[in-house]
mmCIF file of C-alpha atoms in Angstrom:
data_model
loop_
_atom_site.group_PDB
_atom_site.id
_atom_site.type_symbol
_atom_site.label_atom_id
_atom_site.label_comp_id
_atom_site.label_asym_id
_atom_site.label_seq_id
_atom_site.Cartn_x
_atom_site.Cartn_y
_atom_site.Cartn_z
ATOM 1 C CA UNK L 1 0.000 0.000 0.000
ATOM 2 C CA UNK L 2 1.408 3.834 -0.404
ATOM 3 C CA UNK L 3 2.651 5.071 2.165
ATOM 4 C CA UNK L 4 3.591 9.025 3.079
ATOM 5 C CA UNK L 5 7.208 8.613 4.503
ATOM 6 C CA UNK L 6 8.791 11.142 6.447
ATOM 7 C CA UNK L 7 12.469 11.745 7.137
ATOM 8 C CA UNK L 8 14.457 12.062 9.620
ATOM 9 C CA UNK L 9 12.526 10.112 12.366
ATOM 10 C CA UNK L 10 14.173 11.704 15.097
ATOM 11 C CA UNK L 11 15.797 15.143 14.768
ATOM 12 C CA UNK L 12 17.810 16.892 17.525
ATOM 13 C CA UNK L 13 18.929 20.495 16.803
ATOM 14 C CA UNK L 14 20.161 23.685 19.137
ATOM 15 C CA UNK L 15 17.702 26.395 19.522
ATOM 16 C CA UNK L 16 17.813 29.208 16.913
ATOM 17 C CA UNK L 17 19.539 27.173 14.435
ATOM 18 C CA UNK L 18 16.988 25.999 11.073
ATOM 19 C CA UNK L 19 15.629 22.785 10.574
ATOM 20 C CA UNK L 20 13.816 21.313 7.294
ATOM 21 C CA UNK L 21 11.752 18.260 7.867
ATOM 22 C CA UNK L 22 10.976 16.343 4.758
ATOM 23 C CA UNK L 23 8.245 14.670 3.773
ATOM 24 C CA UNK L 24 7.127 12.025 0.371
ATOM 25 C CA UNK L 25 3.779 12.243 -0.358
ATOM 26 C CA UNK L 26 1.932 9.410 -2.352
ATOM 27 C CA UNK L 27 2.907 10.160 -5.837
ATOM 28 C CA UNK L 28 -0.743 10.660 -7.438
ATOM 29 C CA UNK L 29 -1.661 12.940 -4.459
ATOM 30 C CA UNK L 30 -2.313 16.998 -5.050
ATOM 31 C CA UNK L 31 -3.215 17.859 -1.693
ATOM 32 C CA UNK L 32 -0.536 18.147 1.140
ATOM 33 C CA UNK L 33 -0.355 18.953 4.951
ATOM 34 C CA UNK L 34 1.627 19.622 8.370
ATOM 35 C CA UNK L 35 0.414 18.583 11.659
ATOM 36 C CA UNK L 36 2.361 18.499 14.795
ATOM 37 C CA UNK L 37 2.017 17.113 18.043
ATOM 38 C CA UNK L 38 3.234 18.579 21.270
ATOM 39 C CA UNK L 39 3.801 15.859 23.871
ATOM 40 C CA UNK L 40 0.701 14.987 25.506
ATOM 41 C CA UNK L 41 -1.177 17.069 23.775
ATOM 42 C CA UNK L 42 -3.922 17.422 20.950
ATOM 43 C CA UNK L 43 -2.433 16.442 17.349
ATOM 44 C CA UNK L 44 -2.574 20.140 15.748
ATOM 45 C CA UNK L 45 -3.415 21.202 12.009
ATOM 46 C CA UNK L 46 -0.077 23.795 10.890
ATOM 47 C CA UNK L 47 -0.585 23.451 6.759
ATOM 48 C CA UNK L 48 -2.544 22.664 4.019
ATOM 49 C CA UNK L 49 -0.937 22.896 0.822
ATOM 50 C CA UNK L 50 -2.024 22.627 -2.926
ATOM 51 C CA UNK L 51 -1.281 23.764 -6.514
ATOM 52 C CA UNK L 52 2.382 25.067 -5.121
ATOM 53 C CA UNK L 53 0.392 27.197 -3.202
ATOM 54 C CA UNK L 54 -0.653 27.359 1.207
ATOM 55 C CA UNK L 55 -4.467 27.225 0.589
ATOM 56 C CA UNK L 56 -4.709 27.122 4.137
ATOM 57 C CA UNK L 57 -2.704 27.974 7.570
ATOM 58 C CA UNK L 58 -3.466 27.982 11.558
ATOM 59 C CA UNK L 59 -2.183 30.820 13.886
ATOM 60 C CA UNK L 60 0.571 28.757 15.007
ATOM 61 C CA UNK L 61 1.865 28.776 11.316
ATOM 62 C CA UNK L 62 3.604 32.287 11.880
ATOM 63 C CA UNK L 63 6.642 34.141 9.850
ATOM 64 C CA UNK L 64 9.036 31.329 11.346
ATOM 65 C CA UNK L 65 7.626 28.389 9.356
ATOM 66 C CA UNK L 66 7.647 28.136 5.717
ATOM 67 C CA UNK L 67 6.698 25.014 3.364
ATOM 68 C CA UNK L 68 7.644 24.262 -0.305
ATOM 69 C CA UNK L 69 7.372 21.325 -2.535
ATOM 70 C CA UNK L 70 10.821 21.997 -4.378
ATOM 71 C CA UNK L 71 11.097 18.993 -7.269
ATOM 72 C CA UNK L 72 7.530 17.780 -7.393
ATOM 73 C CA UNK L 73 7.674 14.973 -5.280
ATOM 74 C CA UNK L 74 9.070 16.198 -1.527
ATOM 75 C CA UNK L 75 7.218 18.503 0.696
ATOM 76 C CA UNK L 76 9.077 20.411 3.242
ATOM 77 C CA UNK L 77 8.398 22.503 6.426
ATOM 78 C CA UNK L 78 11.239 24.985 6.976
ATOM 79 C CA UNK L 79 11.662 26.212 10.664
ATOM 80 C CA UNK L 80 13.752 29.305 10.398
ATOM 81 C CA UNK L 81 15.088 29.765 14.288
ATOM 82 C CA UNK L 82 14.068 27.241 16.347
ATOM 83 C CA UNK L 83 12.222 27.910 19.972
ATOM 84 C CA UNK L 84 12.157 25.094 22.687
ATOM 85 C CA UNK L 85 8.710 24.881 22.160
ATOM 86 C CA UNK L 86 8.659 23.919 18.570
ATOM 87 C CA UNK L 87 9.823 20.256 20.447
ATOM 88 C CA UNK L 88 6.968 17.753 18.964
ATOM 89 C CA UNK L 89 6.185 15.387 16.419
ATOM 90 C CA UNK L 90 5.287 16.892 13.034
ATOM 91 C CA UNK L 91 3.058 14.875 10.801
ATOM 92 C CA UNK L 92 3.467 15.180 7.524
ATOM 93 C CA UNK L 93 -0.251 13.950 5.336
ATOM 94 C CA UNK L 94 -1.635 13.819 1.799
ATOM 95 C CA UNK L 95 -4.721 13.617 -0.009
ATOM 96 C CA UNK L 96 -5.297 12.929 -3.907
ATOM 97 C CA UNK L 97 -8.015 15.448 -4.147
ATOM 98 C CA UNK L 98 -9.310 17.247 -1.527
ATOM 99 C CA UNK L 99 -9.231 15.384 2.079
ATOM 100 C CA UNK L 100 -12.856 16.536 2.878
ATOM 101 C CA UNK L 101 -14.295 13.683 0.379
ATOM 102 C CA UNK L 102 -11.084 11.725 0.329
ATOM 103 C CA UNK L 103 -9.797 11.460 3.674
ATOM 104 C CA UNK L 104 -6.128 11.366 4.637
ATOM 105 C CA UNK L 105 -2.854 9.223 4.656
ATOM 106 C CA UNK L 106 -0.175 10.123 7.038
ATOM 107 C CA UNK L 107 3.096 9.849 7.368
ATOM 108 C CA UNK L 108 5.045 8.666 10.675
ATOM 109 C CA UNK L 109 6.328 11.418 12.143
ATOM 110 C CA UNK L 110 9.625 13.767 12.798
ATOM 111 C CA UNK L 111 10.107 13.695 16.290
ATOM 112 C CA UNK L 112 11.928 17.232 16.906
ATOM 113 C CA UNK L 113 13.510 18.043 19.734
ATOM 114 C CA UNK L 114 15.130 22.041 20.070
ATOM 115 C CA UNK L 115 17.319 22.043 22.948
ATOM 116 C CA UNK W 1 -15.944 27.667 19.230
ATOM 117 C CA UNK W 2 -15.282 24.294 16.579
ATOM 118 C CA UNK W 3 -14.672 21.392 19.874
ATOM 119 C CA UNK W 4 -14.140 17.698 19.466
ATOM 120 C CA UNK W 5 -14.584 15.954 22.866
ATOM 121 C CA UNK W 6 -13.728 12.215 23.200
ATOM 122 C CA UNK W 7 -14.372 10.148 26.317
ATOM 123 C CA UNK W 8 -12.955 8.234 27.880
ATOM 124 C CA UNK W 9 -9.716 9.229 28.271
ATOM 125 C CA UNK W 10 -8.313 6.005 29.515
ATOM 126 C CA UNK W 11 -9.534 2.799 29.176
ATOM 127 C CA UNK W 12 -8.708 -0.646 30.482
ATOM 128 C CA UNK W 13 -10.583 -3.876 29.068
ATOM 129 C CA UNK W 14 -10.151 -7.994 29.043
ATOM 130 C CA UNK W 15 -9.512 -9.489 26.127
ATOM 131 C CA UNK W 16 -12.032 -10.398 24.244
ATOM 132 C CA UNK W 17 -14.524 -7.261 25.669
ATOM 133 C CA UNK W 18 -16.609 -5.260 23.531
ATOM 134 C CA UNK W 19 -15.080 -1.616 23.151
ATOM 135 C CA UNK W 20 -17.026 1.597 22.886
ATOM 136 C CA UNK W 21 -15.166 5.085 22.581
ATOM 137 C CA UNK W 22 -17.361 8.203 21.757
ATOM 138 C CA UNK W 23 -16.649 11.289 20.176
ATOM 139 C CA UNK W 24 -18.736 14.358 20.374
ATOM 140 C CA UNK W 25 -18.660 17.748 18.595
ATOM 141 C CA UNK W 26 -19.845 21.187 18.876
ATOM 142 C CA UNK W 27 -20.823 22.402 15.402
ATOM 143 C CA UNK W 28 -22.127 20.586 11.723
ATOM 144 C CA UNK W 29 -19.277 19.106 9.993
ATOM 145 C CA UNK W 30 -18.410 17.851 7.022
ATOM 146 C CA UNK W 31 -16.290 14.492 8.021
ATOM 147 C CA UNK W 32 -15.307 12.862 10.699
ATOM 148 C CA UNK W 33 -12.408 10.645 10.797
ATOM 149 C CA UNK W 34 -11.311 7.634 12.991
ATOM 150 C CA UNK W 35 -7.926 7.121 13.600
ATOM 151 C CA UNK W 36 -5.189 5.022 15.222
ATOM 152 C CA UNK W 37 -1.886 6.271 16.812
ATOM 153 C CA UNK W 38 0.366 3.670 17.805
ATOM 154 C CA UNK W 39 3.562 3.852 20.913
ATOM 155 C CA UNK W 40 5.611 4.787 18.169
ATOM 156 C CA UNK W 41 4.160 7.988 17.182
ATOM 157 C CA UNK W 42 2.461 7.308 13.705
ATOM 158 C CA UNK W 43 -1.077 7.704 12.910
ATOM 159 C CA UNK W 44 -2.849 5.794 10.508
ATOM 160 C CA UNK W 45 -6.704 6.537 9.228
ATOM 161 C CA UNK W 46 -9.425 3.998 10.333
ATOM 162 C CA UNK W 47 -12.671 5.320 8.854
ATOM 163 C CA UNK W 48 -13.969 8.382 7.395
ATOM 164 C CA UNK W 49 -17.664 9.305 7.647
ATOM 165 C CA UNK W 50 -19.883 11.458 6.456
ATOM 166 C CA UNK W 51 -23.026 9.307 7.674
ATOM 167 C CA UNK W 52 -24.160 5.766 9.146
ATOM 168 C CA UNK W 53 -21.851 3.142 9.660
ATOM 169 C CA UNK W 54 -18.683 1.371 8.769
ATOM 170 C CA UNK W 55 -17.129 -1.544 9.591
ATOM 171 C CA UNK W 56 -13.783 -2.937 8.970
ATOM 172 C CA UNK W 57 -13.167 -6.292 10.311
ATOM 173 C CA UNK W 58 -13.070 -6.270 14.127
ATOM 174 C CA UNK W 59 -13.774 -2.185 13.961
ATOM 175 C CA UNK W 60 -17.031 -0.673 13.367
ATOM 176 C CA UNK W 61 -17.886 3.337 13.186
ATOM 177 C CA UNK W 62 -20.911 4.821 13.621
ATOM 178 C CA UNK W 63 -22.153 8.475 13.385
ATOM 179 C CA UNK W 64 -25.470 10.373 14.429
ATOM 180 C CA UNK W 65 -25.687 13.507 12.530
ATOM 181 C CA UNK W 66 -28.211 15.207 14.066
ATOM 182 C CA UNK W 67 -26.765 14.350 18.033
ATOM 183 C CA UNK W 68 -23.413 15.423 16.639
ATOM 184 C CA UNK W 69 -21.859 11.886 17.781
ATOM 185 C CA UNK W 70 -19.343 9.430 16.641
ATOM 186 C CA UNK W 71 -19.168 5.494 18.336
ATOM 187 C CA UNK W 72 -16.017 3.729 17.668
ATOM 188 C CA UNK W 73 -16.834 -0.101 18.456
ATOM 189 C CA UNK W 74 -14.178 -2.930 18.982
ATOM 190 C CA UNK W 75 -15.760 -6.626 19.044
ATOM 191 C CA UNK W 76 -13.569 -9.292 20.474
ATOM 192 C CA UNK W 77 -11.130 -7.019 21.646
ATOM 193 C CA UNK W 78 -7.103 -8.455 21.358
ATOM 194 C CA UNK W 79 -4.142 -6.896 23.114
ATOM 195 C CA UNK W 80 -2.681 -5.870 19.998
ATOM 196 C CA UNK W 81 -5.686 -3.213 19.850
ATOM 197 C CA UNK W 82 -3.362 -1.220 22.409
ATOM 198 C CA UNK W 83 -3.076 2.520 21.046
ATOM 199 C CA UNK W 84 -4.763 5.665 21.264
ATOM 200 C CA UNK W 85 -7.959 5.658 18.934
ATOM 201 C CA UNK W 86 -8.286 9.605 17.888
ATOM 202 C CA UNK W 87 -11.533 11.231 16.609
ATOM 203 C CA UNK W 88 -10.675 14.327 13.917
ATOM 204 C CA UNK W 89 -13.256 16.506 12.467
ATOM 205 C CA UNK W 90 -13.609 18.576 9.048
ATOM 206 C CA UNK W 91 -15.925 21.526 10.199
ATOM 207 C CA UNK W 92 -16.184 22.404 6.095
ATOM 208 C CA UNK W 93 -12.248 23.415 5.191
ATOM 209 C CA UNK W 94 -9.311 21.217 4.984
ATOM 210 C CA UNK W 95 -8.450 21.062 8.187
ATOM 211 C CA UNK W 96 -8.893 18.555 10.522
ATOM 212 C CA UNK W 97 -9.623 19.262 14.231
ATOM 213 C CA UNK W 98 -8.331 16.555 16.344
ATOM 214 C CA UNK W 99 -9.829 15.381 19.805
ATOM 215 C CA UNK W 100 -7.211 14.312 22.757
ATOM 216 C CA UNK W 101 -7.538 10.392 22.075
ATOM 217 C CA UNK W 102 -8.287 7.197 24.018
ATOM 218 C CA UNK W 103 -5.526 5.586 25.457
ATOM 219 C CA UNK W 104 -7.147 1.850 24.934
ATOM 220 C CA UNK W 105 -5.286 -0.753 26.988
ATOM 221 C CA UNK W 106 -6.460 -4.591 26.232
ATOM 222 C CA UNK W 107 -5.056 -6.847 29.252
ATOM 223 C CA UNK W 108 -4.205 -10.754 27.713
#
């Protein structure tokens, strides 16, 4: 079955410093998303992301963050200066059309730590 | 305010039980989505539903449109049904608003 694969599985960087997580969507799939997951907490929407374009973005999605799909077939969320508490798991998901009518497939996760 | 409330938090069963976890929410929606986070972090999707009722095997969800609540049923429960079962809504745009999970524990 496709799977959304996501890569690293475990990053560690200082705070300040940039991190990209990267993420492989299902080939066929136009729609693409972040989610992240502070520990313990509610899984959280960041991102939605179609026609090279953010069609959508929650307040926690602020100047620091960026995402890009640079060569058609990764999707990447760009931290520009990281804070401790951007430490979670990001999710990285994918829909062929629209996930309202055809649901979701996510990936495993980026655990990121900032310390 | 667009809320998804799941209950219970926590739940321990036997082997074999029947499972119930429910999911309420505040406004209409457009989807609502089952899904299944494991120890190791990743999530995979169960069901999606509009309406009604779907079953998959062992799992079976069910959703009441006009009470604004989700069932998520386990029969013959098995200790490898051990995660957190997460309700997510669609309240009409792309993104999904999650609930806080179950933490299902199924004791050999």
């Amino acid at each position: 079955e496709p799977e959304v694969t996501q890569t690293p599985s475990h990053q560690v960087t200082q705070m300040g410093q940039e991190v990209i997580l990267r993420c492989v969507p299902i080939s066929n799939h136009l729609y693409f998303y972040w989610y992240r997951q502070i520990l313990g907490q509610k899984v959280e929407f960041l991102v939605s992301f179609y026609n090279n374009e953010i069609s959508e973005k929650s307040e926690i999605f602020d100047d620091q963050f960026s995402v890009e799909r640079p060569d058609g077939s990764n999707f990447t969320l760009k931290i520009r200066s990281t804070k401790l508490e951007d430490s979670a798991m990001y999710f990285c998901a994918s829909s062929p059309r629209t996930g309202l009518l055809y649901g979701y497939t996510f990936g495993s996760g980026t655990r990121l730590t900032v310390v | 305010k667009n809320e998804v409330e799941q209950s219970p938090q926590n739940l321990t069963a036997q082997e074999g039980e029947f499972i119930t976890i429910n999911c309420s929410y505040s406004v209409g929606i457009s989807a609502l989505h089952w899904l299944q986070q494991h120890p190791g972090g990743g999530i995979v999707s169960l069901f999606m539903l509009s309406s009604g009722k779907k079953k998959h095997g062992r799992l079976i969800a069910t959703i009441n449109i006009q009470e604004k609540h989700s069932s998520l049923h386990i029969t013959a429960s098995h200790p490898r049904d051990s995660a957190v079962y997460i309700c997510a809504v669609s309240f009409g745009n792309e993104k999904l608003t999650f609930g806080t999970g179950t933490r299902l524990t199924i004791i050999p």
